[in-house]
mmCIF file of C-alpha atoms in Angstrom:
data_model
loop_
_atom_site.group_PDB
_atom_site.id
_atom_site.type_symbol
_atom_site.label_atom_id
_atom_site.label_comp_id
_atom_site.label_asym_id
_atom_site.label_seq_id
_atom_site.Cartn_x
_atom_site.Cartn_y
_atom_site.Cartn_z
ATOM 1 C CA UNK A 8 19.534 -18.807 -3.664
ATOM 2 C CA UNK A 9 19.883 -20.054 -7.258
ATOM 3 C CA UNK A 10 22.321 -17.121 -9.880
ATOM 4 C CA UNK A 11 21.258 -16.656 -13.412
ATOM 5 C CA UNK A 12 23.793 -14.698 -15.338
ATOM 6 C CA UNK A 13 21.951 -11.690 -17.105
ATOM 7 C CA UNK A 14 23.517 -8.669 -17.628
ATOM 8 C CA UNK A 15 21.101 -6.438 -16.103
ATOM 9 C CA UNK A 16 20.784 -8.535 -12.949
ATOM 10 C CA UNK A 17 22.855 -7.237 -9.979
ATOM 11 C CA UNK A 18 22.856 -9.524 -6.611
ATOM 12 C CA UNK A 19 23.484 -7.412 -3.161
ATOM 13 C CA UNK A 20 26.716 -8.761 -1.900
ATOM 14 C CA UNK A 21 27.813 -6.131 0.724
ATOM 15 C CA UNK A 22 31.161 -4.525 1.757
ATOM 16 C CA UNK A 23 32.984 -7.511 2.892
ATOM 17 C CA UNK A 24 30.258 -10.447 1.933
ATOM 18 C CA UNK A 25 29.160 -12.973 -0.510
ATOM 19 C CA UNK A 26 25.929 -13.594 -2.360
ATOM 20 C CA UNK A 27 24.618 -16.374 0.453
ATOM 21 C CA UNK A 28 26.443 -14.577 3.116
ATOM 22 C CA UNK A 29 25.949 -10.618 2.449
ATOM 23 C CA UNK A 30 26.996 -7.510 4.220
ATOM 24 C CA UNK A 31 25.753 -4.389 4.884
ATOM 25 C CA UNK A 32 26.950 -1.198 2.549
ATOM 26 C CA UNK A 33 26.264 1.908 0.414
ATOM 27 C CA UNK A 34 24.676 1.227 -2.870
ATOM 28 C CA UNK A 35 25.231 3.823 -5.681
ATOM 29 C CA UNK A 36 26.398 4.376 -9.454
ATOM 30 C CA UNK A 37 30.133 4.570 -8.493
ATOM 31 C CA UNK A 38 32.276 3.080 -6.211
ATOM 32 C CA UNK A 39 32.930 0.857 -3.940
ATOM 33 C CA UNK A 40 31.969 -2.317 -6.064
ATOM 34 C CA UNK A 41 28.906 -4.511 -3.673
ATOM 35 C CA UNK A 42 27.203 -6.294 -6.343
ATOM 36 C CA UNK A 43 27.817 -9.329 -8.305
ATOM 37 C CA UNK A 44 26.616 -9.952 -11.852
ATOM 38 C CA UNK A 45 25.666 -13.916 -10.941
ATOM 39 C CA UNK A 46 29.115 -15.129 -12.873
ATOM 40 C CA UNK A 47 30.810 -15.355 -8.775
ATOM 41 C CA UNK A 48 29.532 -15.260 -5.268
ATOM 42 C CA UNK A 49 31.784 -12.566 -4.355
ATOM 43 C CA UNK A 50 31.755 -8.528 -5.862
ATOM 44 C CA UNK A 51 32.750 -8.109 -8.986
ATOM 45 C CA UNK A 52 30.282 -5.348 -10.414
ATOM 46 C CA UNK A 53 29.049 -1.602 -9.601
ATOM 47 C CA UNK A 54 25.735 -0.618 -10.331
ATOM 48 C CA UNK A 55 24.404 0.789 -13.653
ATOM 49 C CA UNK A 56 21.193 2.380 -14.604
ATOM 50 C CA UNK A 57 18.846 -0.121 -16.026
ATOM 51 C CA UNK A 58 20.098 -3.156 -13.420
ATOM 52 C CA UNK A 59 18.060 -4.959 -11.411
ATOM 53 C CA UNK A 60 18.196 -5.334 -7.650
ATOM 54 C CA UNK A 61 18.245 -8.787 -5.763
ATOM 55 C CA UNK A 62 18.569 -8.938 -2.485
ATOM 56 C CA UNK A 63 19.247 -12.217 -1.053
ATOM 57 C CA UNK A 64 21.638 -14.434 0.830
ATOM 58 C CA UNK A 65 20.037 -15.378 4.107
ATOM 59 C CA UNK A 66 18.081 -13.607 6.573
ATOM 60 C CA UNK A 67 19.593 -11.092 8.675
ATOM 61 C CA UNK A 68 20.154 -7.702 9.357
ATOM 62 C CA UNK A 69 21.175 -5.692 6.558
ATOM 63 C CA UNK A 70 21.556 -1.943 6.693
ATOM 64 C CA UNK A 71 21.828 -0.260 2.537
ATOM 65 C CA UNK A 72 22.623 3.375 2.730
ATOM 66 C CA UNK A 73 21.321 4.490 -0.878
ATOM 67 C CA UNK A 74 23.774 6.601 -1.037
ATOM 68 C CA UNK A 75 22.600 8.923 -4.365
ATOM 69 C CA UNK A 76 19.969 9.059 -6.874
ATOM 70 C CA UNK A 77 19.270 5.368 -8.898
ATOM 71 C CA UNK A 78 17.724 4.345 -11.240
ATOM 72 C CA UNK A 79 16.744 0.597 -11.968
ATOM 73 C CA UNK A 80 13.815 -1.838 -13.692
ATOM 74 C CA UNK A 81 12.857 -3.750 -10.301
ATOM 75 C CA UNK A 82 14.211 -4.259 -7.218
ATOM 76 C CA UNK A 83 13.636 -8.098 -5.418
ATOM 77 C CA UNK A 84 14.072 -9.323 -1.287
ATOM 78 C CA UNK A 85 14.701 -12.806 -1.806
ATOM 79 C CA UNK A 86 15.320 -12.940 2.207
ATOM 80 C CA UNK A 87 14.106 -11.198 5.453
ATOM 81 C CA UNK A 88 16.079 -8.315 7.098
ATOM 82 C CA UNK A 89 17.155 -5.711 4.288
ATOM 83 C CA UNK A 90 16.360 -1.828 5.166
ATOM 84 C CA UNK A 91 17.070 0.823 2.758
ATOM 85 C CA UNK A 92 17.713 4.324 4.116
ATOM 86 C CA UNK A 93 19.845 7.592 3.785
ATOM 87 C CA UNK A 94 21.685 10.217 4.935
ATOM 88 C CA UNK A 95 19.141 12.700 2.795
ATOM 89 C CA UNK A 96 16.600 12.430 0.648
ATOM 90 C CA UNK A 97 17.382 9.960 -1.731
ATOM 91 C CA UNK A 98 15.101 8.716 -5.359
ATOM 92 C CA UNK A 99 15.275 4.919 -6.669
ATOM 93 C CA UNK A 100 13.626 5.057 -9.763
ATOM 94 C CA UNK A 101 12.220 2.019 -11.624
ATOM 95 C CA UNK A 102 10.612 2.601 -15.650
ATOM 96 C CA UNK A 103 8.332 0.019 -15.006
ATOM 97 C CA UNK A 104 9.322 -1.148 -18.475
ATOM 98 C CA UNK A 105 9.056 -4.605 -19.428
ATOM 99 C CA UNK A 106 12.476 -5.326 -18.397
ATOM 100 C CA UNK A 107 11.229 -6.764 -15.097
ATOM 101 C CA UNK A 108 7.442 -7.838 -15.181
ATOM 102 C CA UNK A 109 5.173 -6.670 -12.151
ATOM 103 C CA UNK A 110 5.559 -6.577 -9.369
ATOM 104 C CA UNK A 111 8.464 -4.411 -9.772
ATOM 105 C CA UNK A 112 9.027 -3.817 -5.738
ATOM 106 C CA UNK A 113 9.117 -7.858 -5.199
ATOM 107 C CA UNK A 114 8.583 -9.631 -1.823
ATOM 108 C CA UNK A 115 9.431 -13.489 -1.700
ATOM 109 C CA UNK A 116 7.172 -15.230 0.248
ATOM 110 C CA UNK A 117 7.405 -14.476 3.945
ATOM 111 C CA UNK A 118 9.774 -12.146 3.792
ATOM 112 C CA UNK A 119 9.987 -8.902 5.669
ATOM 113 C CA UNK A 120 12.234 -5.668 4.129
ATOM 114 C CA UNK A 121 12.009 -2.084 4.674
ATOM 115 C CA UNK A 122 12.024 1.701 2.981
ATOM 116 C CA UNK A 123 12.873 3.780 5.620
ATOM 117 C CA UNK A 124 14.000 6.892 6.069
ATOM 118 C CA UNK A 125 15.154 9.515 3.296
ATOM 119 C CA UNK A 126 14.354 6.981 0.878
ATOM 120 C CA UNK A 127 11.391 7.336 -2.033
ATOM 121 C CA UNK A 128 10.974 4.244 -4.043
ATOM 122 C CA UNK A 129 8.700 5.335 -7.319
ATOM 123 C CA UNK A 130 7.795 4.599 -10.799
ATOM 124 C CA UNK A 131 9.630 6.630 -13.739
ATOM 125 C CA UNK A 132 7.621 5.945 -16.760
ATOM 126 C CA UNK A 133 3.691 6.383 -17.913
ATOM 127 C CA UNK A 134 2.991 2.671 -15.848
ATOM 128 C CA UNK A 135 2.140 1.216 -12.506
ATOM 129 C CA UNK A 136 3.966 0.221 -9.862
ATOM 130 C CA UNK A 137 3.266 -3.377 -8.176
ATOM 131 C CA UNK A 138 4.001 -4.369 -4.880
ATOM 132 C CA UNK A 139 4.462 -7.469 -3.519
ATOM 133 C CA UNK A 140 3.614 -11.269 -5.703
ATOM 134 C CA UNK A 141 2.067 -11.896 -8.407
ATOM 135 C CA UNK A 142 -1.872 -13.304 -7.879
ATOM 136 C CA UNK A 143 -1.991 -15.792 -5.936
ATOM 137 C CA UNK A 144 2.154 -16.544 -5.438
ATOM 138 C CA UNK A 145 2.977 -15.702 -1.791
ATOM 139 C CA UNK A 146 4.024 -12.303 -1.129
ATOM 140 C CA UNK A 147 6.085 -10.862 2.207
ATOM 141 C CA UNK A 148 5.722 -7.538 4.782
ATOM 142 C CA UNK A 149 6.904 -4.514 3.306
ATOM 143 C CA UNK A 150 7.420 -1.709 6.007
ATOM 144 C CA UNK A 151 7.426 1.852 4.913
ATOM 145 C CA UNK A 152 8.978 4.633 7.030
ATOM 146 C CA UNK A 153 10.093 6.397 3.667
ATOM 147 C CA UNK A 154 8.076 7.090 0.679
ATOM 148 C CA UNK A 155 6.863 4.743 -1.889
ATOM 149 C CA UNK A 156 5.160 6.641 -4.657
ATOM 150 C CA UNK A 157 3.283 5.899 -8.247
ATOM 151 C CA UNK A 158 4.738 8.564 -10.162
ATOM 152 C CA UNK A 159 2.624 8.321 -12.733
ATOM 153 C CA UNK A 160 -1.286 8.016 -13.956
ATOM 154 C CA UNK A 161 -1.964 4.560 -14.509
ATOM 155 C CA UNK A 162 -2.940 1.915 -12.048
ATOM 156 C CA UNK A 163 -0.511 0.499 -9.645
ATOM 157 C CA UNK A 164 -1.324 -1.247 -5.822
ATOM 158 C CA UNK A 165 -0.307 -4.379 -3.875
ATOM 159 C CA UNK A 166 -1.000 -7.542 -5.011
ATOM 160 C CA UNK A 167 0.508 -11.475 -3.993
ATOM 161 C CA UNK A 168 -0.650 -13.950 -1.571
ATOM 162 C CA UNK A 169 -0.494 -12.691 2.224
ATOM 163 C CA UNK A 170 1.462 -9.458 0.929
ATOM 164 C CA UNK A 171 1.166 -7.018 3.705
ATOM 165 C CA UNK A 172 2.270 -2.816 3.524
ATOM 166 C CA UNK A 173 2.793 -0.957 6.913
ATOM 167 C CA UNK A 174 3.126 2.398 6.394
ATOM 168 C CA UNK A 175 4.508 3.749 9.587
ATOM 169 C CA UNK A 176 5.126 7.388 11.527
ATOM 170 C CA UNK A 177 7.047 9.554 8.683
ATOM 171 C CA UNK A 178 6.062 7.501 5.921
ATOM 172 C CA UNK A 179 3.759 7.162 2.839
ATOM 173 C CA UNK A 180 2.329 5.038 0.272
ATOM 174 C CA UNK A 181 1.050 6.993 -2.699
ATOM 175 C CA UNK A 182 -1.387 6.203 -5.597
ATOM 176 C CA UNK A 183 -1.200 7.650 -8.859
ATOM 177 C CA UNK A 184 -1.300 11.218 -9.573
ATOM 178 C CA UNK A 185 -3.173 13.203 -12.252
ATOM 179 C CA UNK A 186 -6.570 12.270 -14.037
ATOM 180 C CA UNK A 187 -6.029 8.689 -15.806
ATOM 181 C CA UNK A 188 -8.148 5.852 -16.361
ATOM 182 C CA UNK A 189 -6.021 4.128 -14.070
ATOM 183 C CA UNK A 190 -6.472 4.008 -9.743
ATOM 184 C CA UNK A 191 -4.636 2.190 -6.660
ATOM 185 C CA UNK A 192 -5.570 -1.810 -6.098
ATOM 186 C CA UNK A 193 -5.371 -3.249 -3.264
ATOM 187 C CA UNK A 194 -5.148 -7.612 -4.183
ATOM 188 C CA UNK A 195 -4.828 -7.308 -7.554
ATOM 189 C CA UNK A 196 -5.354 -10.804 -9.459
ATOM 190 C CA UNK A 197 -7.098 -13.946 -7.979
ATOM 191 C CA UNK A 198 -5.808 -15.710 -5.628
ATOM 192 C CA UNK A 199 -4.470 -12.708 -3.801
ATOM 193 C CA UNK A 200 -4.974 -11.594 -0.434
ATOM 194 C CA UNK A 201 -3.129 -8.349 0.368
ATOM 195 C CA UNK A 202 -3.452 -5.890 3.610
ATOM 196 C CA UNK A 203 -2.339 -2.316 4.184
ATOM 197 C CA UNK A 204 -1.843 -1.549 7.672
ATOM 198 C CA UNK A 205 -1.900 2.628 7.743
ATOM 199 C CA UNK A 206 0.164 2.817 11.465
ATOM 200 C CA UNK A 207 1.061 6.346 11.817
ATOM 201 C CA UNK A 208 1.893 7.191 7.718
ATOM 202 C CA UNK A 209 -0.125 8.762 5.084
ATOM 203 C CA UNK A 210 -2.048 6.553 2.164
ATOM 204 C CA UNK A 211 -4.316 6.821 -0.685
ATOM 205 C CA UNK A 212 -4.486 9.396 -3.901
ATOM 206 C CA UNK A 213 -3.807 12.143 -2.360
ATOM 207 C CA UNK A 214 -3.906 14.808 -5.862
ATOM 208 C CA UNK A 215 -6.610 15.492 -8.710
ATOM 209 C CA UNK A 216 -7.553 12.017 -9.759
ATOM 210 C CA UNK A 217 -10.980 11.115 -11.776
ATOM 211 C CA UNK A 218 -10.902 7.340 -10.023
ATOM 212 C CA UNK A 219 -10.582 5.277 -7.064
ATOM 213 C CA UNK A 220 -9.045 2.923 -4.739
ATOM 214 C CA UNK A 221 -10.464 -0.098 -5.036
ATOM 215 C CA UNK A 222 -9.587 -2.484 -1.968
ATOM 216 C CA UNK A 223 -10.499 -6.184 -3.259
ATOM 217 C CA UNK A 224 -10.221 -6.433 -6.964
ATOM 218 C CA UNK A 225 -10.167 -9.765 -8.384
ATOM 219 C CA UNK A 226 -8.071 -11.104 -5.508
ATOM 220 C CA UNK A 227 -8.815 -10.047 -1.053
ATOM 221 C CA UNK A 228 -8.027 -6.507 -0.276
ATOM 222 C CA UNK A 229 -7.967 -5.574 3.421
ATOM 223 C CA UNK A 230 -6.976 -1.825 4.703
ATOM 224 C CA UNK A 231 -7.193 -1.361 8.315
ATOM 225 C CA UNK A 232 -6.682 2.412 9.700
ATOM 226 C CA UNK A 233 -4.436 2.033 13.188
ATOM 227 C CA UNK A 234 -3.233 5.695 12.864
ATOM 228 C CA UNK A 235 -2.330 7.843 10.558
ATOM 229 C CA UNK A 236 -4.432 9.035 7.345
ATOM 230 C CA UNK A 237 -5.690 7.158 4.329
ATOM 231 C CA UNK A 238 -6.993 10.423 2.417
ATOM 232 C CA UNK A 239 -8.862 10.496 -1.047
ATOM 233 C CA UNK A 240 -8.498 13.871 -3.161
ATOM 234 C CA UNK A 241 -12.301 14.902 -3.441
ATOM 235 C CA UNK A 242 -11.158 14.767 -7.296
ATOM 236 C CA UNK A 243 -11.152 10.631 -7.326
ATOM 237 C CA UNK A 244 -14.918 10.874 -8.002
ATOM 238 C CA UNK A 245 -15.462 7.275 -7.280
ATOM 239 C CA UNK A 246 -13.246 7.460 -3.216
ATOM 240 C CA UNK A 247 -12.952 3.779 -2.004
ATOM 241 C CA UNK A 248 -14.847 1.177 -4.177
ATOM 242 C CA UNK A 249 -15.199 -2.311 -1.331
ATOM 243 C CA UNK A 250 -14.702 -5.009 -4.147
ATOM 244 C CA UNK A 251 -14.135 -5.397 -7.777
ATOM 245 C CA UNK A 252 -15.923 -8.801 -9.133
ATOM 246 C CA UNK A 253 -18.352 -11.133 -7.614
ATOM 247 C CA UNK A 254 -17.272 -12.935 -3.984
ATOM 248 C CA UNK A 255 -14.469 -10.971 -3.681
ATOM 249 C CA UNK A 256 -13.792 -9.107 -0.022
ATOM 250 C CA UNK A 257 -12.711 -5.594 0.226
ATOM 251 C CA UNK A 258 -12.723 -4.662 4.075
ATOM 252 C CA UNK A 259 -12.210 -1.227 5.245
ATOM 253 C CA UNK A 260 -11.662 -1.288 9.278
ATOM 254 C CA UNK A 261 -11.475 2.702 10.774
ATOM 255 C CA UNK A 262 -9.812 1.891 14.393
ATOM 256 C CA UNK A 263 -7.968 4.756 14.436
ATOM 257 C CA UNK A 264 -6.613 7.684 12.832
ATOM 258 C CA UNK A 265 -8.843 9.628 9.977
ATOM 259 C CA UNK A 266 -9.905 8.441 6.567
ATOM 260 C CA UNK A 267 -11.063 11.243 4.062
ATOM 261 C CA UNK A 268 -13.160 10.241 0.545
ATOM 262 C CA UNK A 269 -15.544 11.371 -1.249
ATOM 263 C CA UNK A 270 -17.873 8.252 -0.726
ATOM 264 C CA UNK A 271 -17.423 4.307 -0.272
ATOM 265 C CA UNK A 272 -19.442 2.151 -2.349
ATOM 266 C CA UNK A 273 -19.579 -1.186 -3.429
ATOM 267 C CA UNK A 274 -17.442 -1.560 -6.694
ATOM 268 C CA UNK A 275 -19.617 -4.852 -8.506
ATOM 269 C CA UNK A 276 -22.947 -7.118 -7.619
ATOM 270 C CA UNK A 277 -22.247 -10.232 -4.952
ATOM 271 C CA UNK A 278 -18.953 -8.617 -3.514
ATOM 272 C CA UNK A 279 -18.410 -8.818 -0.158
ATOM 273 C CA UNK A 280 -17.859 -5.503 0.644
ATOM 274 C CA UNK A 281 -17.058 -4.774 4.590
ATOM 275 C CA UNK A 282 -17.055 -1.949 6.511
ATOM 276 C CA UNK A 283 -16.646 -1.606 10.439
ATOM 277 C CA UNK A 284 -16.659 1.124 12.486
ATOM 278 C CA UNK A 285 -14.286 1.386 15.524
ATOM 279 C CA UNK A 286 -13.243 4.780 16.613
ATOM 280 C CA UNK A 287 -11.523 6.282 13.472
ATOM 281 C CA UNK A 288 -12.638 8.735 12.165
ATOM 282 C CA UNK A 289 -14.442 8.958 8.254
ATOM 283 C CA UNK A 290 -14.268 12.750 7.162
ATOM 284 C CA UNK A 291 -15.987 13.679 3.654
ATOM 285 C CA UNK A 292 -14.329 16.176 1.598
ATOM 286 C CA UNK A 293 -17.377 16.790 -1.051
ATOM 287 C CA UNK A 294 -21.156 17.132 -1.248
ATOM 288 C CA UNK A 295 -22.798 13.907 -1.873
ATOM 289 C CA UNK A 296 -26.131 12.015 -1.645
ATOM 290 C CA UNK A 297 -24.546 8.165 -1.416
ATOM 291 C CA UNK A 298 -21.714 9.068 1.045
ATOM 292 C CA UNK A 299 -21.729 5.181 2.603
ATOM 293 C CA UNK A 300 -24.054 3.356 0.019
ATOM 294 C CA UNK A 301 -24.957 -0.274 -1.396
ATOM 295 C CA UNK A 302 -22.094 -2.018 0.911
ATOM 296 C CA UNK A 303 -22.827 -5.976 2.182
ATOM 297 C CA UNK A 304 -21.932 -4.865 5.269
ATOM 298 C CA UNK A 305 -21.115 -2.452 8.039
ATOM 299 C CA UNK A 306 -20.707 -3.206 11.842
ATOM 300 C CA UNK A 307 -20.256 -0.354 14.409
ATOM 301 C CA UNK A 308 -17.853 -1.833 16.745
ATOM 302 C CA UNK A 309 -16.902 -1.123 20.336
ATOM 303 C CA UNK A 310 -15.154 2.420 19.107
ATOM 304 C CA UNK A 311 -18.517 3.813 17.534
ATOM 305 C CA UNK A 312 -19.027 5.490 14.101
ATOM 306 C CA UNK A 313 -17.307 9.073 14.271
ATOM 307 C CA UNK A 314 -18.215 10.540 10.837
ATOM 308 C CA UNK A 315 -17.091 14.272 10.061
ATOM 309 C CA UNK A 316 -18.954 15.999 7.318
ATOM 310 C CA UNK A 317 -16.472 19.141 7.075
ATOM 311 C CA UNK A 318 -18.603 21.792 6.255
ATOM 312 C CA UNK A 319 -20.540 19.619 3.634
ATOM 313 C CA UNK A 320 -23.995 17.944 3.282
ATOM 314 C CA UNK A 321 -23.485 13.910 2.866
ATOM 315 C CA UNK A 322 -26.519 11.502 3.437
ATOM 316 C CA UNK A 323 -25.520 7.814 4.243
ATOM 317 C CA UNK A 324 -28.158 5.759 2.998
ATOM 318 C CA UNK A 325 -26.300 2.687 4.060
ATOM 319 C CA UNK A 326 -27.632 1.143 7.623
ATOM 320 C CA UNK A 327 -25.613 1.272 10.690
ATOM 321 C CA UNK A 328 -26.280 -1.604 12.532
ATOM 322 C CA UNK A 329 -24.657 -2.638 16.107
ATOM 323 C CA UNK A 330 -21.719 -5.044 15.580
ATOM 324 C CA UNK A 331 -22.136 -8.717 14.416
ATOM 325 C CA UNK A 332 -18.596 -9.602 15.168
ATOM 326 C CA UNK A 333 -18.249 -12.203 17.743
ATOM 327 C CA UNK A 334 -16.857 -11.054 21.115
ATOM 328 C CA UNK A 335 -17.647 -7.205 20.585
ATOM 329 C CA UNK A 336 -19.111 -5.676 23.312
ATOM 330 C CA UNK A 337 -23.408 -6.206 23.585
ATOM 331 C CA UNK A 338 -23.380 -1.949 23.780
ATOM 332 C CA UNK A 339 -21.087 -0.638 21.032
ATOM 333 C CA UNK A 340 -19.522 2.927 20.691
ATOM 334 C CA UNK A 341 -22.325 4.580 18.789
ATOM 335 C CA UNK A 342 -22.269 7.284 16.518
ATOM 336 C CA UNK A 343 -20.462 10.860 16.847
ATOM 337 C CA UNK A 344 -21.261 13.534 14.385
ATOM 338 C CA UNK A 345 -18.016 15.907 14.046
ATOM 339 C CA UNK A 346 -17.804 19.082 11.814
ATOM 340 C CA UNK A 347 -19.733 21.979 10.366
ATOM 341 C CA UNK A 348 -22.438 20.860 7.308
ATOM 342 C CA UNK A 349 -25.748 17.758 7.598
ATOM 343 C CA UNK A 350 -25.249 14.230 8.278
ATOM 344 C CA UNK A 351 -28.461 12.797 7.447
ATOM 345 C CA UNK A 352 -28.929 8.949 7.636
ATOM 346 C CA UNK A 353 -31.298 7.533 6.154
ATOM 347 C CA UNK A 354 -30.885 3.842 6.770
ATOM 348 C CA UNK A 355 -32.359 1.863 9.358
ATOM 349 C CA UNK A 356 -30.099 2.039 12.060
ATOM 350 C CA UNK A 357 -29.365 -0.117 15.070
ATOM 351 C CA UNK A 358 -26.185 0.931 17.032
ATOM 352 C CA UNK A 359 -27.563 1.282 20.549
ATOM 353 C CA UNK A 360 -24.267 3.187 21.816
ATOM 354 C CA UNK A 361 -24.465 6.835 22.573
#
């Protein structure tokens, strides 16, 4: 890949590597040098607070022990195969300032890196944290057995042409925390398309929020629950909003694990907002009259609708109709009422499984 010399700008070279041909090795504020500044192909730097990360060289397998707290304005994988992990729990913090625009945890297109374990990746400063491309550039696969947190209450998300976050057993993707007039986006700008895969791991806004998670903003948002929780703090108000502007998709698929909110709505007239049914579970965590309300549409797949009211009293006015997705079973899964508290449906209401 093509060096610029900047000052700030750090390039991964490795223990015993180059730029184009990089190594594994420990990355920290002090010794042993495994960066190069973009004046040489070969280490001539240590890392300082305020650089920014680039990870390239070629695709491979690259293991980076963070090996102590950093702090940084982005971090970029220019190539496939980088993990980051440690020994113990370990903090890379990025300002978010406008030393690096958004995204500030970068994915070139197509390629694949990972936080794993010991590792949180979060946001220092009072502004979000992007992940992935920007609108409709092409984004990679971020997997997340570590932590990747928006430490702060303004909006953050994934955005970036075929961007897709896996958030797997042990780790967690985190919107922003306190009351803001911020949220979590999932496909940001237009032109993006962006999935989060929850496969074993924790997501969502998990502390006192006022807003929501809106999946499909002005670009495709998909979120698909495997296993694993996507939980909304009853404080978001608003839950999970399916689309942002008109013709934009926001899909929610439950196939596994359990997915707590306060209520999904539609976020904006003539979105396509999604939402199928197929054996995960949808808990509430607050009182509400519009629990599943105003969506385009909802298909209860092979798995059935398994709604939990916890103790409260939620009325879905939304229909549940039997599956219109080609190749699903003619008699689909149903619908299981868990929990203490009403369920009271309202809708017209076709699911023929029991």
């Amino acid at each position: 890949f093509a060096l610029s010399v900047a000052a700030a700008n750090k390039y991964w070279v490795g223990a015993s590597g180059t730029t184009n041909a990089p190594t594994s090795g420990t990355w920290q504020t002090t010794t042993p040098t495994v960066w190069s500044d973009g004046a040489a192909s070969t280490a001539n730097a240590v890392w300082t607070a305020g650089d920014t990360a680039y990870f390239g060289g070629a695709d491979g397998t690259y293991a980076i022990t963070v090996g102590g707290a950093i702090s940084g304005q982005g971090i970029s994988f220019l190539n496939s195969g980088y993990t980051l992990s440690a020994a113990s729990a370990q903090t890379v913090s990025m300002p978010s300032a406008s030393g690096f625009a958004a995204p500030q945890l970068r994915l070139g297109a197509g390629v694949t890196a990972t936080i794993g374990t010991n590792v949180t990746v979060q946001n220092s400063q009072a502004t979000g944290l992007w992940i992935g491309a920007d609108g409709a550039n092409a984004g990679g696969t971020l997997n997340i057995s570590g932590k990747v947190a928006q430490n702060s209450a303004n909006t953050g998300g994934i955005d970036g042409f075929g961007t897709v976050v896996n958030v797997l057993p042990g780790g967690s993707l985190l919107g922003p925390t306190g009351s803001s007039s911020g949220g979590y986006v999932v496909g940001r700008n237009a032109g993006a398309d962006c999935t989060v895969n929850v496969n074993g791991g924790t997501f969502g806004i998990t502390s006192g929020n006022t807003v929501a998670m809106t999946i499909g903003n002005s670009g495709t948002g998909t979120v698909s629950v495997v296993s694993g929780a996507f939980t909304m703090s009853k404080d978001t108000g608003n839950g999970i909003v399916l689309g942002s502007a008109a013709g934009i998709p926001g899909i929610l698929n439950l196939n596994g694990g359990v997915t707590t909110t306060p209520k999904i709505s539609m976020g904006a007239a003539g979105t396509v907002s999604v939402l199928n049914f197929n054996g995960g579970t949808l808990k509430a965590n607050a009182n509400t009259a519009a629990f599943i309300n105003g969506l385009t549409t909802v298909n209860v797949r092979n798995g059935g609708a398994i709604i939990d009211s916890q103790g409260f009293g939620i009325t879905v006015g939304q229909a549940l109709p039997h599956s219109a997705i080609a190749g699903d079973a003619a008699t689909d899964g149903g619908l299981t009422k868990l929990g203490t508290g009403t369920l009271t449906l309202t809708g017209s209401n076709t699911y023929n499984g029991t």
